[in-house]
CSV table of N, CA, C and O in Angstrom, one decimal:
chain,number,residue,atom,x,y,z
A,15,UNK,N,174.7,230.6,74.3
A,15,UNK,CA,174.6,229.8,72.8
A,15,UNK,C,175.1,230.9,71.9
A,15,UNK,O,176.2,230.4,71.0
A,16,UNK,N,174.9,232.0,71.9
A,16,UNK,CA,175.3,233.0,70.8
A,16,UNK,C,177.0,233.3,70.9
A,16,UNK,O,177.7,233.5,70.2
A,17,UNK,N,177.4,233.2,72.3
A,17,UNK,CA,178.8,233.5,72.3
A,17,UNK,C,179.8,232.5,71.8
A,17,UNK,O,180.6,232.6,71.2
A,18,UNK,N,179.1,231.2,72.3
A,18,UNK,CA,179.8,229.9,71.4
A,18,UNK,C,179.9,230.2,69.9
A,18,UNK,O,181.1,229.6,69.4
A,19,UNK,N,178.8,230.6,69.3
A,19,UNK,CA,178.7,230.6,67.8
A,19,UNK,C,179.9,231.6,67.4
A,19,UNK,O,180.5,231.5,66.4
A,20,UNK,N,179.8,232.8,67.9
A,20,UNK,CA,180.8,233.8,67.8
A,20,UNK,C,182.3,233.4,67.7
A,20,UNK,O,183.2,233.7,67.0
A,21,UNK,N,182.5,232.6,69.1
A,21,UNK,CA,183.9,232.1,69.3
A,21,UNK,C,184.4,231.1,68.1
A,21,UNK,O,185.4,231.2,67.5
A,22,UNK,N,183.3,230.3,67.5
A,22,UNK,CA,183.6,229.2,66.5
A,22,UNK,C,183.9,230.0,65.2
A,22,UNK,O,185.0,229.6,64.8
A,23,UNK,N,183.3,231.1,65.1
A,23,UNK,CA,183.4,231.7,63.8
A,23,UNK,C,184.9,232.5,64.0
A,23,UNK,O,185.4,232.4,62.9
A,24,UNK,N,185.0,233.0,65.0
A,24,UNK,CA,186.5,233.8,65.0
A,24,UNK,C,187.5,233.0,65.0
A,24,UNK,O,188.8,233.0,64.2
A,25,UNK,N,187.5,231.8,65.6
A,25,UNK,CA,188.6,230.6,65.3
A,25,UNK,C,188.7,230.1,64.3
A,25,UNK,O,189.9,230.0,63.5
A,26,UNK,N,187.8,230.0,63.4
A,26,UNK,CA,187.5,229.4,61.9
A,26,UNK,C,188.3,230.8,61.0
A,26,UNK,O,189.2,230.3,60.0
A,27,UNK,N,187.9,231.8,61.2
A,27,UNK,CA,188.2,233.1,60.5
A,27,UNK,C,189.8,232.9,60.7
A,27,UNK,O,190.8,233.4,59.8
A,28,UNK,N,190.4,232.7,62.1
A,28,UNK,CA,191.8,232.8,62.3
A,28,UNK,C,192.6,231.7,61.9
A,28,UNK,O,193.9,232.1,61.6
A,29,UNK,N,191.9,230.6,61.6
A,29,UNK,CA,192.7,229.4,61.2
A,29,UNK,C,193.0,229.6,60.0
A,29,UNK,O,194.0,229.0,59.4
A,30,UNK,N,192.0,230.4,58.8
A,30,UNK,CA,192.3,230.4,57.4
A,30,UNK,C,193.8,231.0,57.2
A,30,UNK,O,194.3,230.2,56.3
A,31,UNK,N,194.3,232.3,57.7
A,31,UNK,CA,195.3,232.6,57.1
A,31,UNK,C,196.2,231.6,57.6
A,31,UNK,O,197.7,231.8,57.1
A,32,UNK,N,196.4,231.1,58.7
A,32,UNK,CA,197.5,230.1,59.3
A,32,UNK,C,197.8,229.0,58.3
A,32,UNK,O,198.7,228.5,58.2
A,33,UNK,N,196.5,228.5,57.6
A,33,UNK,CA,196.6,227.5,56.7
A,33,UNK,C,197.0,227.8,55.2
A,33,UNK,O,197.6,227.2,54.6
A,34,UNK,N,196.8,229.1,54.9
A,34,UNK,CA,196.7,229.9,53.6
A,34,UNK,C,198.4,229.7,53.1
A,34,UNK,O,198.8,229.4,52.1
A,35,UNK,N,199.1,230.3,54.2
A,35,UNK,CA,200.6,230.2,54.0
A,35,UNK,C,201.1,229.1,53.5
A,35,UNK,O,201.5,228.9,52.5
A,36,UNK,N,201.2,227.8,54.4
A,36,UNK,CA,201.9,226.5,53.8
A,36,UNK,C,201.2,225.8,52.9
A,36,UNK,O,202.0,225.3,51.8
A,37,UNK,N,200.0,226.1,52.5
A,37,UNK,CA,199.1,225.5,51.5
A,37,UNK,C,199.3,226.3,50.2
A,37,UNK,O,199.5,225.6,49.3
A,38,UNK,N,199.8,227.3,50.3
A,38,UNK,CA,199.8,228.1,49.1
A,38,UNK,C,201.7,227.9,48.9
A,38,UNK,O,201.9,228.0,47.5
A,39,UNK,N,202.2,227.8,49.9
A,39,UNK,CA,203.7,227.4,49.5
A,39,UNK,C,203.9,226.2,48.7
A,39,UNK,O,204.3,226.1,47.8
A,40,UNK,N,203.1,225.2,49.2
A,40,UNK,CA,203.0,223.9,48.5
A,40,UNK,C,202.5,224.0,47.1
A,40,UNK,O,203.0,223.3,46.3
A,41,UNK,N,201.3,224.7,46.9
A,41,UNK,CA,200.8,224.9,45.8
A,41,UNK,C,201.7,225.3,44.5
A,41,UNK,O,201.8,224.9,43.4
A,42,UNK,N,202.5,226.5,45.1
A,42,UNK,CA,203.3,227.2,44.1
A,42,UNK,C,204.5,226.3,43.8
A,42,UNK,O,205.3,226.4,42.6
A,43,UNK,N,205.0,225.6,44.8
A,43,UNK,CA,206.2,224.7,44.7
A,43,UNK,C,206.0,223.5,44.3
A,43,UNK,O,206.8,222.6,44.2
A,44,UNK,N,205.0,222.8,44.0
A,44,UNK,CA,204.9,221.6,43.7
A,44,UNK,C,204.9,220.5,44.9
A,44,UNK,O,205.6,219.6,44.7
A,45,UNK,N,204.6,221.1,46.1
A,45,UNK,CA,204.7,220.2,47.5
A,45,UNK,C,203.7,219.2,47.8
A,45,UNK,O,202.5,219.9,47.4
A,46,UNK,N,203.8,218.7,48.8
A,46,UNK,CA,202.8,217.6,49.3
A,46,UNK,C,202.7,218.1,50.7
A,46,UNK,O,203.5,218.5,51.6
A,47,UNK,N,201.5,217.9,51.1
A,47,UNK,CA,200.8,218.0,52.6
A,47,UNK,C,200.7,217.0,53.6
A,47,UNK,O,199.8,216.4,52.4
A,48,UNK,N,200.7,217.0,54.5
A,48,UNK,CA,199.8,216.0,55.3
A,48,UNK,C,198.9,217.0,56.3
A,48,UNK,O,199.2,218.0,56.8
A,49,UNK,N,197.6,216.5,56.1
A,49,UNK,CA,196.3,217.2,56.5
A,49,UNK,C,195.7,216.2,57.7
A,49,UNK,O,195.4,215.1,57.2
A,50,UNK,N,195.1,216.8,58.5
A,50,UNK,CA,194.4,216.1,59.4
A,50,UNK,C,192.9,216.9,59.3
A,50,UNK,O,192.7,217.9,59.0
A,51,UNK,N,192.0,216.3,58.5
A,51,UNK,CA,190.8,216.7,58.2
A,51,UNK,C,189.5,216.5,59.0
A,51,UNK,O,189.4,215.4,59.2
A,52,UNK,N,188.8,217.3,59.3
A,52,UNK,CA,187.4,217.2,59.9
A,52,UNK,C,187.1,216.2,61.0
A,52,UNK,O,188.0,216.2,61.8
A,53,UNK,N,186.7,215.1,60.8
A,53,UNK,CA,186.5,214.0,61.9
A,53,UNK,C,187.3,212.6,61.5
A,53,UNK,O,187.0,211.7,62.0
A,54,UNK,N,188.6,212.7,60.7
A,54,UNK,CA,189.4,211.8,60.6
A,54,UNK,C,189.6,211.3,61.9
A,54,UNK,O,189.8,209.9,62.1
A,55,UNK,N,190.2,211.9,62.8
A,55,UNK,CA,191.1,211.6,64.2
A,55,UNK,C,189.7,210.6,64.8
A,55,UNK,O,189.9,209.5,65.2
A,56,UNK,N,188.6,211.0,65.0
A,56,UNK,CA,187.6,210.4,65.7
A,56,UNK,C,187.3,209.1,64.7
A,56,UNK,O,186.8,208.1,65.3
A,57,UNK,N,187.6,208.9,63.4
A,57,UNK,CA,187.3,207.7,62.5
A,57,UNK,C,188.7,206.9,62.7
A,57,UNK,O,188.3,205.8,62.2
A,58,UNK,N,189.4,207.1,63.6
A,58,UNK,CA,190.6,206.3,63.5
A,58,UNK,C,191.7,206.3,62.3
A,58,UNK,O,192.6,205.5,61.9
A,59,UNK,N,191.4,207.4,61.4
A,59,UNK,CA,192.0,207.6,60.4
A,59,UNK,C,193.3,208.2,60.3
A,59,UNK,O,193.7,209.1,60.9
A,60,UNK,N,194.5,207.8,59.2
A,60,UNK,CA,195.6,208.6,59.3
A,60,UNK,C,195.4,209.6,58.6
A,60,UNK,O,194.6,210.1,58.1
A,61,UNK,N,196.5,210.7,58.7
A,61,UNK,CA,196.2,211.9,58.2
A,61,UNK,C,196.3,212.0,56.9
A,61,UNK,O,197.3,210.9,56.1
A,62,UNK,N,195.7,212.8,56.1
A,62,UNK,CA,195.6,212.6,54.6
A,62,UNK,C,196.9,213.1,54.0
A,62,UNK,O,197.5,214.2,54.4
A,63,UNK,N,197.3,212.5,52.8
A,63,UNK,CA,198.6,213.2,52.1
A,63,UNK,C,198.1,213.6,51.1
A,63,UNK,O,197.3,213.2,50.2
A,64,UNK,N,198.2,214.9,50.9
A,64,UNK,CA,197.7,215.7,49.3
A,64,UNK,C,198.8,216.4,48.6
A,64,UNK,O,199.4,217.1,49.1
A,65,UNK,N,198.7,216.4,47.4
A,65,UNK,CA,199.4,217.2,46.4
A,65,UNK,C,198.6,218.5,46.2
A,65,UNK,O,197.7,218.4,45.7
A,66,UNK,N,199.2,219.7,46.8
A,66,UNK,CA,198.3,220.9,46.6
A,66,UNK,C,198.2,221.4,45.0
A,66,UNK,O,199.5,221.8,44.9
A,67,UNK,N,197.4,221.6,44.7
A,67,UNK,CA,197.3,222.1,43.1
A,67,UNK,C,196.7,223.7,43.2
A,67,UNK,O,197.3,224.4,42.6
A,68,UNK,N,196.0,224.0,44.2
A,68,UNK,CA,195.3,225.1,44.3
A,68,UNK,C,194.5,225.6,45.3
A,68,UNK,O,194.0,225.0,46.2
A,69,UNK,N,194.6,227.1,45.9
A,69,UNK,CA,193.9,227.3,47.1
A,69,UNK,C,192.9,228.7,46.4
A,69,UNK,O,193.5,229.3,45.6
A,70,UNK,N,191.8,228.4,46.7
A,70,UNK,CA,190.8,229.3,45.7
A,70,UNK,C,189.5,229.7,47.0
A,70,UNK,O,189.2,229.0,47.9
A,71,UNK,N,188.9,231.1,46.7
A,71,UNK,CA,187.9,231.5,47.4
A,71,UNK,C,186.5,231.2,46.6
A,71,UNK,O,186.5,231.2,45.5
A,72,UNK,N,185.6,230.5,47.2
A,72,UNK,CA,184.3,230.0,46.7
A,72,UNK,C,183.5,231.2,46.3
A,72,UNK,O,183.6,232.0,47.3
A,73,UNK,N,182.4,230.8,45.7
A,73,UNK,CA,181.3,231.9,45.6
A,73,UNK,C,180.4,232.1,47.1
A,73,UNK,O,179.9,233.3,47.2
A,74,UNK,N,180.8,231.2,47.8
A,74,UNK,CA,180.2,231.5,49.0
A,74,UNK,C,181.1,232.2,50.2
A,74,UNK,O,180.8,232.1,51.5
A,75,UNK,N,182.3,232.5,49.7
A,75,UNK,CA,183.4,233.1,50.7
A,75,UNK,C,184.2,232.4,51.2
A,75,UNK,O,185.0,232.7,52.3
A,76,UNK,N,183.8,231.0,51.4
A,76,UNK,CA,185.0,230.2,52.0
A,76,UNK,C,185.9,229.8,51.0
A,76,UNK,O,186.0,229.9,50.0
A,77,UNK,N,187.2,229.3,51.9
A,77,UNK,CA,188.4,229.1,51.3
A,77,UNK,C,188.5,227.5,51.1
A,77,UNK,O,188.0,226.8,52.2
A,78,UNK,N,188.9,227.2,50.0
A,78,UNK,CA,189.0,225.6,49.8
A,78,UNK,C,190.4,225.7,48.8
A,78,UNK,O,191.1,226.2,48.5
A,79,UNK,N,190.7,224.2,49.3
A,79,UNK,CA,192.2,223.5,48.6
A,79,UNK,C,191.9,222.6,47.9
A,79,UNK,O,190.9,221.8,48.0
A,80,UNK,N,192.4,222.7,46.5
A,80,UNK,CA,192.2,221.6,45.5
A,80,UNK,C,193.4,221.0,45.2
A,80,UNK,O,194.6,221.6,45.4
A,81,UNK,N,193.3,219.4,45.2
A,81,UNK,CA,194.5,218.5,45.3
A,81,UNK,C,194.1,217.3,44.7
A,81,UNK,O,193.1,216.9,44.5
A,82,UNK,N,195.5,216.5,44.8
A,82,UNK,CA,195.5,215.2,44.5
A,82,UNK,C,195.6,214.3,46.1
A,82,UNK,O,196.7,214.5,46.5
A,83,UNK,N,194.7,213.6,46.3
A,83,UNK,CA,194.8,213.1,47.7
A,83,UNK,C,195.3,211.6,47.3
A,83,UNK,O,195.0,210.8,46.6
A,84,UNK,N,196.4,211.3,48.0
A,84,UNK,CA,197.0,209.9,47.5
A,84,UNK,C,196.9,208.9,48.7
A,84,UNK,O,197.0,207.9,48.7
A,85,UNK,N,196.7,209.4,50.1
A,85,UNK,CA,196.3,208.8,51.2
A,85,UNK,C,195.3,209.3,52.0
A,85,UNK,O,195.3,210.6,52.0
A,86,UNK,N,194.3,209.0,52.2
A,86,UNK,CA,193.0,209.2,53.2
A,86,UNK,C,191.8,208.4,53.3
A,86,UNK,O,191.9,207.4,52.7
A,87,UNK,N,191.2,208.8,54.3
A,87,UNK,CA,190.2,207.8,54.9
A,87,UNK,C,189.0,208.6,54.5
A,87,UNK,O,188.5,209.4,55.1
A,88,UNK,N,188.6,208.5,53.1
A,88,UNK,CA,187.3,209.0,52.6
A,88,UNK,C,186.3,208.1,52.6
A,88,UNK,O,186.4,207.0,51.6
A,89,UNK,N,185.1,208.1,53.1
A,89,UNK,CA,184.0,207.3,52.9
A,89,UNK,C,184.3,205.6,53.4
A,89,UNK,O,184.1,204.9,52.4
A,90,UNK,N,185.1,205.8,54.4
A,90,UNK,CA,185.7,204.3,54.9
A,90,UNK,C,186.7,203.6,53.9
A,90,UNK,O,187.1,202.7,54.3
A,91,UNK,N,187.4,204.4,53.0
A,91,UNK,CA,188.3,203.7,52.2
A,91,UNK,C,189.5,204.7,51.9
A,91,UNK,O,189.1,206.0,51.7
A,92,UNK,N,190.7,204.1,51.4
A,92,UNK,CA,191.9,204.9,51.1
A,92,UNK,C,191.8,204.6,49.6
A,92,UNK,O,192.1,203.7,49.1
A,93,UNK,N,191.9,206.0,48.8
A,93,UNK,CA,192.0,205.9,47.5
A,93,UNK,C,192.5,207.2,47.0
A,93,UNK,O,192.4,208.3,47.8
A,94,UNK,N,193.1,207.2,45.9
A,94,UNK,CA,193.9,208.3,45.4
A,94,UNK,C,192.7,208.8,44.2
A,94,UNK,O,192.2,208.2,43.5
A,95,UNK,N,192.7,210.3,44.1
A,95,UNK,CA,191.7,210.8,43.5
A,95,UNK,C,192.0,212.4,43.6
A,95,UNK,O,192.5,212.8,44.7
A,96,UNK,N,191.3,213.2,42.7
A,96,UNK,CA,191.5,214.7,42.8
A,96,UNK,C,190.2,215.1,44.0
A,96,UNK,O,189.1,214.5,44.1
A,97,UNK,N,190.6,216.2,44.9
A,97,UNK,CA,189.5,216.3,45.7
A,97,UNK,C,189.3,217.8,46.2
A,97,UNK,O,190.6,218.6,45.9
A,98,UNK,N,188.5,218.3,46.8
A,98,UNK,CA,188.5,219.5,47.2
A,98,UNK,C,188.2,219.8,48.6
A,98,UNK,O,187.3,218.7,49.3
A,99,UNK,N,189.1,220.4,49.2
A,99,UNK,CA,188.9,220.5,50.8
A,99,UNK,C,188.6,221.6,51.3
A,99,UNK,O,189.1,222.7,50.9
A,100,UNK,N,187.3,222.0,52.5
A,100,UNK,CA,187.2,223.3,53.0
A,100,UNK,C,188.2,223.6,53.8
A,100,UNK,O,188.5,222.8,54.7
A,101,UNK,N,188.7,224.7,54.0
A,101,UNK,CA,189.6,225.2,54.9
A,101,UNK,C,189.2,225.1,56.4
A,101,UNK,O,189.9,224.7,57.3
A,102,UNK,N,188.0,225.2,56.6
A,102,UNK,CA,187.1,225.4,58.0
A,102,UNK,C,187.2,224.0,58.4
A,102,UNK,O,187.0,223.6,59.7
A,103,UNK,N,187.4,222.9,57.7
A,103,UNK,CA,187.5,221.6,58.1
A,103,UNK,C,188.8,220.9,58.2
A,103,UNK,O,188.9,219.9,58.8
A,104,UNK,N,189.8,221.6,58.0
A,104,UNK,CA,191.2,221.0,57.7
A,104,UNK,C,191.8,221.6,59.3
A,104,UNK,O,191.8,222.6,59.9
A,105,UNK,N,191.8,220.5,60.1
A,105,UNK,CA,192.6,220.5,61.6
A,105,UNK,C,194.0,221.1,61.5
A,105,UNK,O,194.2,221.8,62.4
A,106,UNK,N,194.7,220.6,60.8
A,106,UNK,CA,196.1,221.0,60.7
A,106,UNK,C,196.9,220.5,59.3
A,106,UNK,O,196.2,219.8,58.6
A,107,UNK,N,197.8,221.2,58.8
A,107,UNK,CA,198.5,221.0,57.6
A,107,UNK,C,200.1,221.3,57.9
A,107,UNK,O,200.3,222.4,58.4
A,108,UNK,N,200.9,220.4,57.4
A,108,UNK,CA,202.2,220.7,57.5
A,108,UNK,C,202.8,220.1,56.0
A,108,UNK,O,202.2,219.0,55.3
A,109,UNK,N,203.9,220.6,55.4
A,109,UNK,CA,204.6,220.2,54.1
A,109,UNK,C,205.5,219.0,54.8
A,109,UNK,O,206.2,219.2,55.6
A,110,UNK,N,205.0,218.0,54.0
A,110,UNK,CA,206.1,216.6,54.0
A,110,UNK,C,206.8,216.6,53.0
A,110,UNK,O,206.8,217.0,51.5
A,111,UNK,N,207.9,215.5,52.9
A,111,UNK,CA,208.4,215.3,51.8
A,111,UNK,C,207.8,214.1,51.0
A,111,UNK,O,206.7,213.6,51.4
A,112,UNK,N,207.9,214.5,49.5
A,112,UNK,CA,207.2,213.6,48.7
A,112,UNK,C,206.9,214.4,47.5
A,112,UNK,O,207.4,215.6,47.3
A,113,UNK,N,206.7,213.7,46.6
A,113,UNK,CA,206.5,214.4,44.8
A,113,UNK,C,205.1,214.0,44.4
A,113,UNK,O,204.6,212.9,44.8
A,114,UNK,N,204.5,214.9,43.6
A,114,UNK,CA,203.5,214.4,42.9
A,114,UNK,C,203.8,213.4,41.9
A,114,UNK,O,204.7,213.4,41.2
A,115,UNK,N,202.9,212.5,42.2
A,115,UNK,CA,202.8,211.3,41.0
A,115,UNK,C,202.3,211.7,39.8
A,115,UNK,O,201.8,212.8,39.2
A,116,UNK,N,202.2,210.7,38.9
A,116,UNK,CA,202.2,211.1,37.4
A,116,UNK,C,200.7,211.5,37.3
A,116,UNK,O,200.3,212.5,36.6
A,117,UNK,N,199.6,210.9,37.8
A,117,UNK,CA,198.2,211.2,37.7
A,117,UNK,C,198.1,212.7,38.4
A,117,UNK,O,197.3,213.7,37.7
A,118,UNK,N,198.6,212.9,39.4
A,118,UNK,CA,198.3,214.0,40.2
A,118,UNK,C,199.2,215.4,39.2
A,118,UNK,O,198.5,216.3,39.1
A,119,UNK,N,200.4,215.1,38.8
A,119,UNK,CA,201.0,216.0,38.0
A,119,UNK,C,200.0,216.2,36.6
A,119,UNK,O,199.9,217.6,36.3
A,120,UNK,N,199.4,215.3,36.1
A,120,UNK,CA,198.7,215.5,34.9
A,120,UNK,C,197.3,216.2,35.4
A,120,UNK,O,197.0,217.2,34.2
A,121,UNK,N,196.8,216.2,36.6
A,121,UNK,CA,195.6,216.9,36.7
A,121,UNK,C,196.0,218.5,37.2
A,121,UNK,O,195.3,219.1,36.4
A,122,UNK,N,197.1,218.5,37.9
A,122,UNK,CA,197.4,220.1,38.0
A,122,UNK,C,197.6,220.6,36.8
A,122,UNK,O,197.2,221.7,36.5
A,123,UNK,N,198.3,219.9,35.7
A,123,UNK,CA,199.0,220.5,34.6
A,123,UNK,C,197.7,221.0,33.5
A,123,UNK,O,197.6,222.0,32.8
A,124,UNK,N,196.2,220.2,33.9
A,124,UNK,CA,195.4,220.6,32.9
A,124,UNK,C,194.5,221.7,33.4
A,124,UNK,O,193.6,222.0,33.0
A,125,UNK,N,194.8,221.9,34.8
A,125,UNK,CA,194.2,223.2,35.6
A,125,UNK,C,192.7,222.7,35.8
A,125,UNK,O,192.3,221.4,35.9
A,126,UNK,N,192.1,223.4,36.7
A,126,UNK,CA,190.8,223.4,37.1
A,126,UNK,C,190.1,224.4,37.2
A,126,UNK,O,190.4,225.5,37.5
A,127,UNK,N,188.7,224.6,36.5
A,127,UNK,CA,187.9,225.6,36.3
A,127,UNK,C,187.0,226.0,37.4
A,127,UNK,O,186.4,226.9,37.6
A,128,UNK,N,187.0,225.3,38.4
A,128,UNK,CA,186.4,225.6,40.0
A,128,UNK,C,184.8,224.7,39.5
A,128,UNK,O,184.0,225.1,40.5
A,129,UNK,N,184.7,224.2,38.8
A,129,UNK,CA,183.3,223.2,38.6
A,129,UNK,C,183.6,221.7,39.0
A,129,UNK,O,184.6,221.2,38.5
A,130,UNK,N,182.4,221.1,39.4
A,130,UNK,CA,182.2,219.8,39.6
A,130,UNK,C,181.0,219.7,38.7
A,130,UNK,O,179.9,219.8,39.3
A,131,UNK,N,181.4,218.8,37.7
A,131,UNK,CA,180.3,218.6,36.8
A,131,UNK,C,179.6,219.9,36.3
A,131,UNK,O,180.4,221.1,35.8
A,132,UNK,N,178.2,220.5,36.5
A,132,UNK,CA,177.6,221.8,35.9
A,132,UNK,C,177.9,222.7,37.0
A,132,UNK,O,177.2,223.9,37.2
A,133,UNK,N,178.1,222.1,38.4
A,133,UNK,CA,178.3,223.2,39.6
A,133,UNK,C,179.6,223.8,39.6
A,133,UNK,O,180.6,223.1,40.0
A,134,UNK,N,179.4,225.1,39.4
A,134,UNK,CA,180.7,225.7,39.5
A,134,UNK,C,180.7,226.8,40.6
A,134,UNK,O,179.8,227.8,41.0
A,135,UNK,N,181.7,226.7,41.5
A,135,UNK,CA,181.6,227.5,42.7
A,135,UNK,C,183.0,228.2,43.0
A,135,UNK,O,183.0,228.7,44.3
A,136,UNK,N,183.9,228.2,42.2
A,136,UNK,CA,185.1,228.8,42.9
A,136,UNK,C,185.1,230.2,42.1
A,136,UNK,O,184.9,230.5,40.9
A,137,UNK,N,185.1,231.6,42.9
A,137,UNK,CA,184.9,232.8,42.6
A,137,UNK,C,186.3,233.1,42.1
A,137,UNK,O,186.7,233.9,41.2
A,138,UNK,N,187.5,233.0,42.7
A,138,UNK,CA,188.7,233.3,42.8
A,138,UNK,C,189.8,232.5,43.1
A,138,UNK,O,189.8,232.2,44.3
A,139,UNK,N,190.7,232.7,42.5
A,139,UNK,CA,192.1,231.6,42.6
A,139,UNK,C,193.1,232.5,43.5
A,139,UNK,O,193.1,233.4,43.4
A,140,UNK,N,193.3,231.9,44.9
A,140,UNK,CA,194.3,232.5,45.5
A,140,UNK,C,195.5,232.4,45.2
A,140,UNK,O,196.7,233.3,44.9
A,141,UNK,N,196.0,231.2,45.0
A,141,UNK,CA,197.2,230.6,44.5
A,141,UNK,C,197.4,229.3,43.8
A,141,UNK,O,196.3,228.7,44.3
A,142,UNK,N,198.1,228.9,42.9
A,142,UNK,CA,198.3,227.9,42.2
A,142,UNK,C,199.6,227.3,41.9
A,142,UNK,O,200.4,228.1,41.8
């Protein structure tokens, strides 16, 4: 059982640098990515389409992507909104054709301080 936990931790830590490159490239160049997130496949969901605004490290040491989701299966419905994604739950990510919509561009332009309401959890920005 202990070996399985170690293998899972090593796999997650190796996945983060592999994701950081394309997601930072997308954040810096205003690109759109298609991600498979967490349990989306088992729910029969299409991959999510996200305008990447920022990649950051949280106070808990985990890496997060912040952006605008324009397609995704969240809580059983497909909707556009600002979202935060944990790197360890991103199964795959690839840059796709697309442009930031008006609402997404406005959200990126106003920036993000790492807080959701009064809960502030971003320690350091990796790229934006």
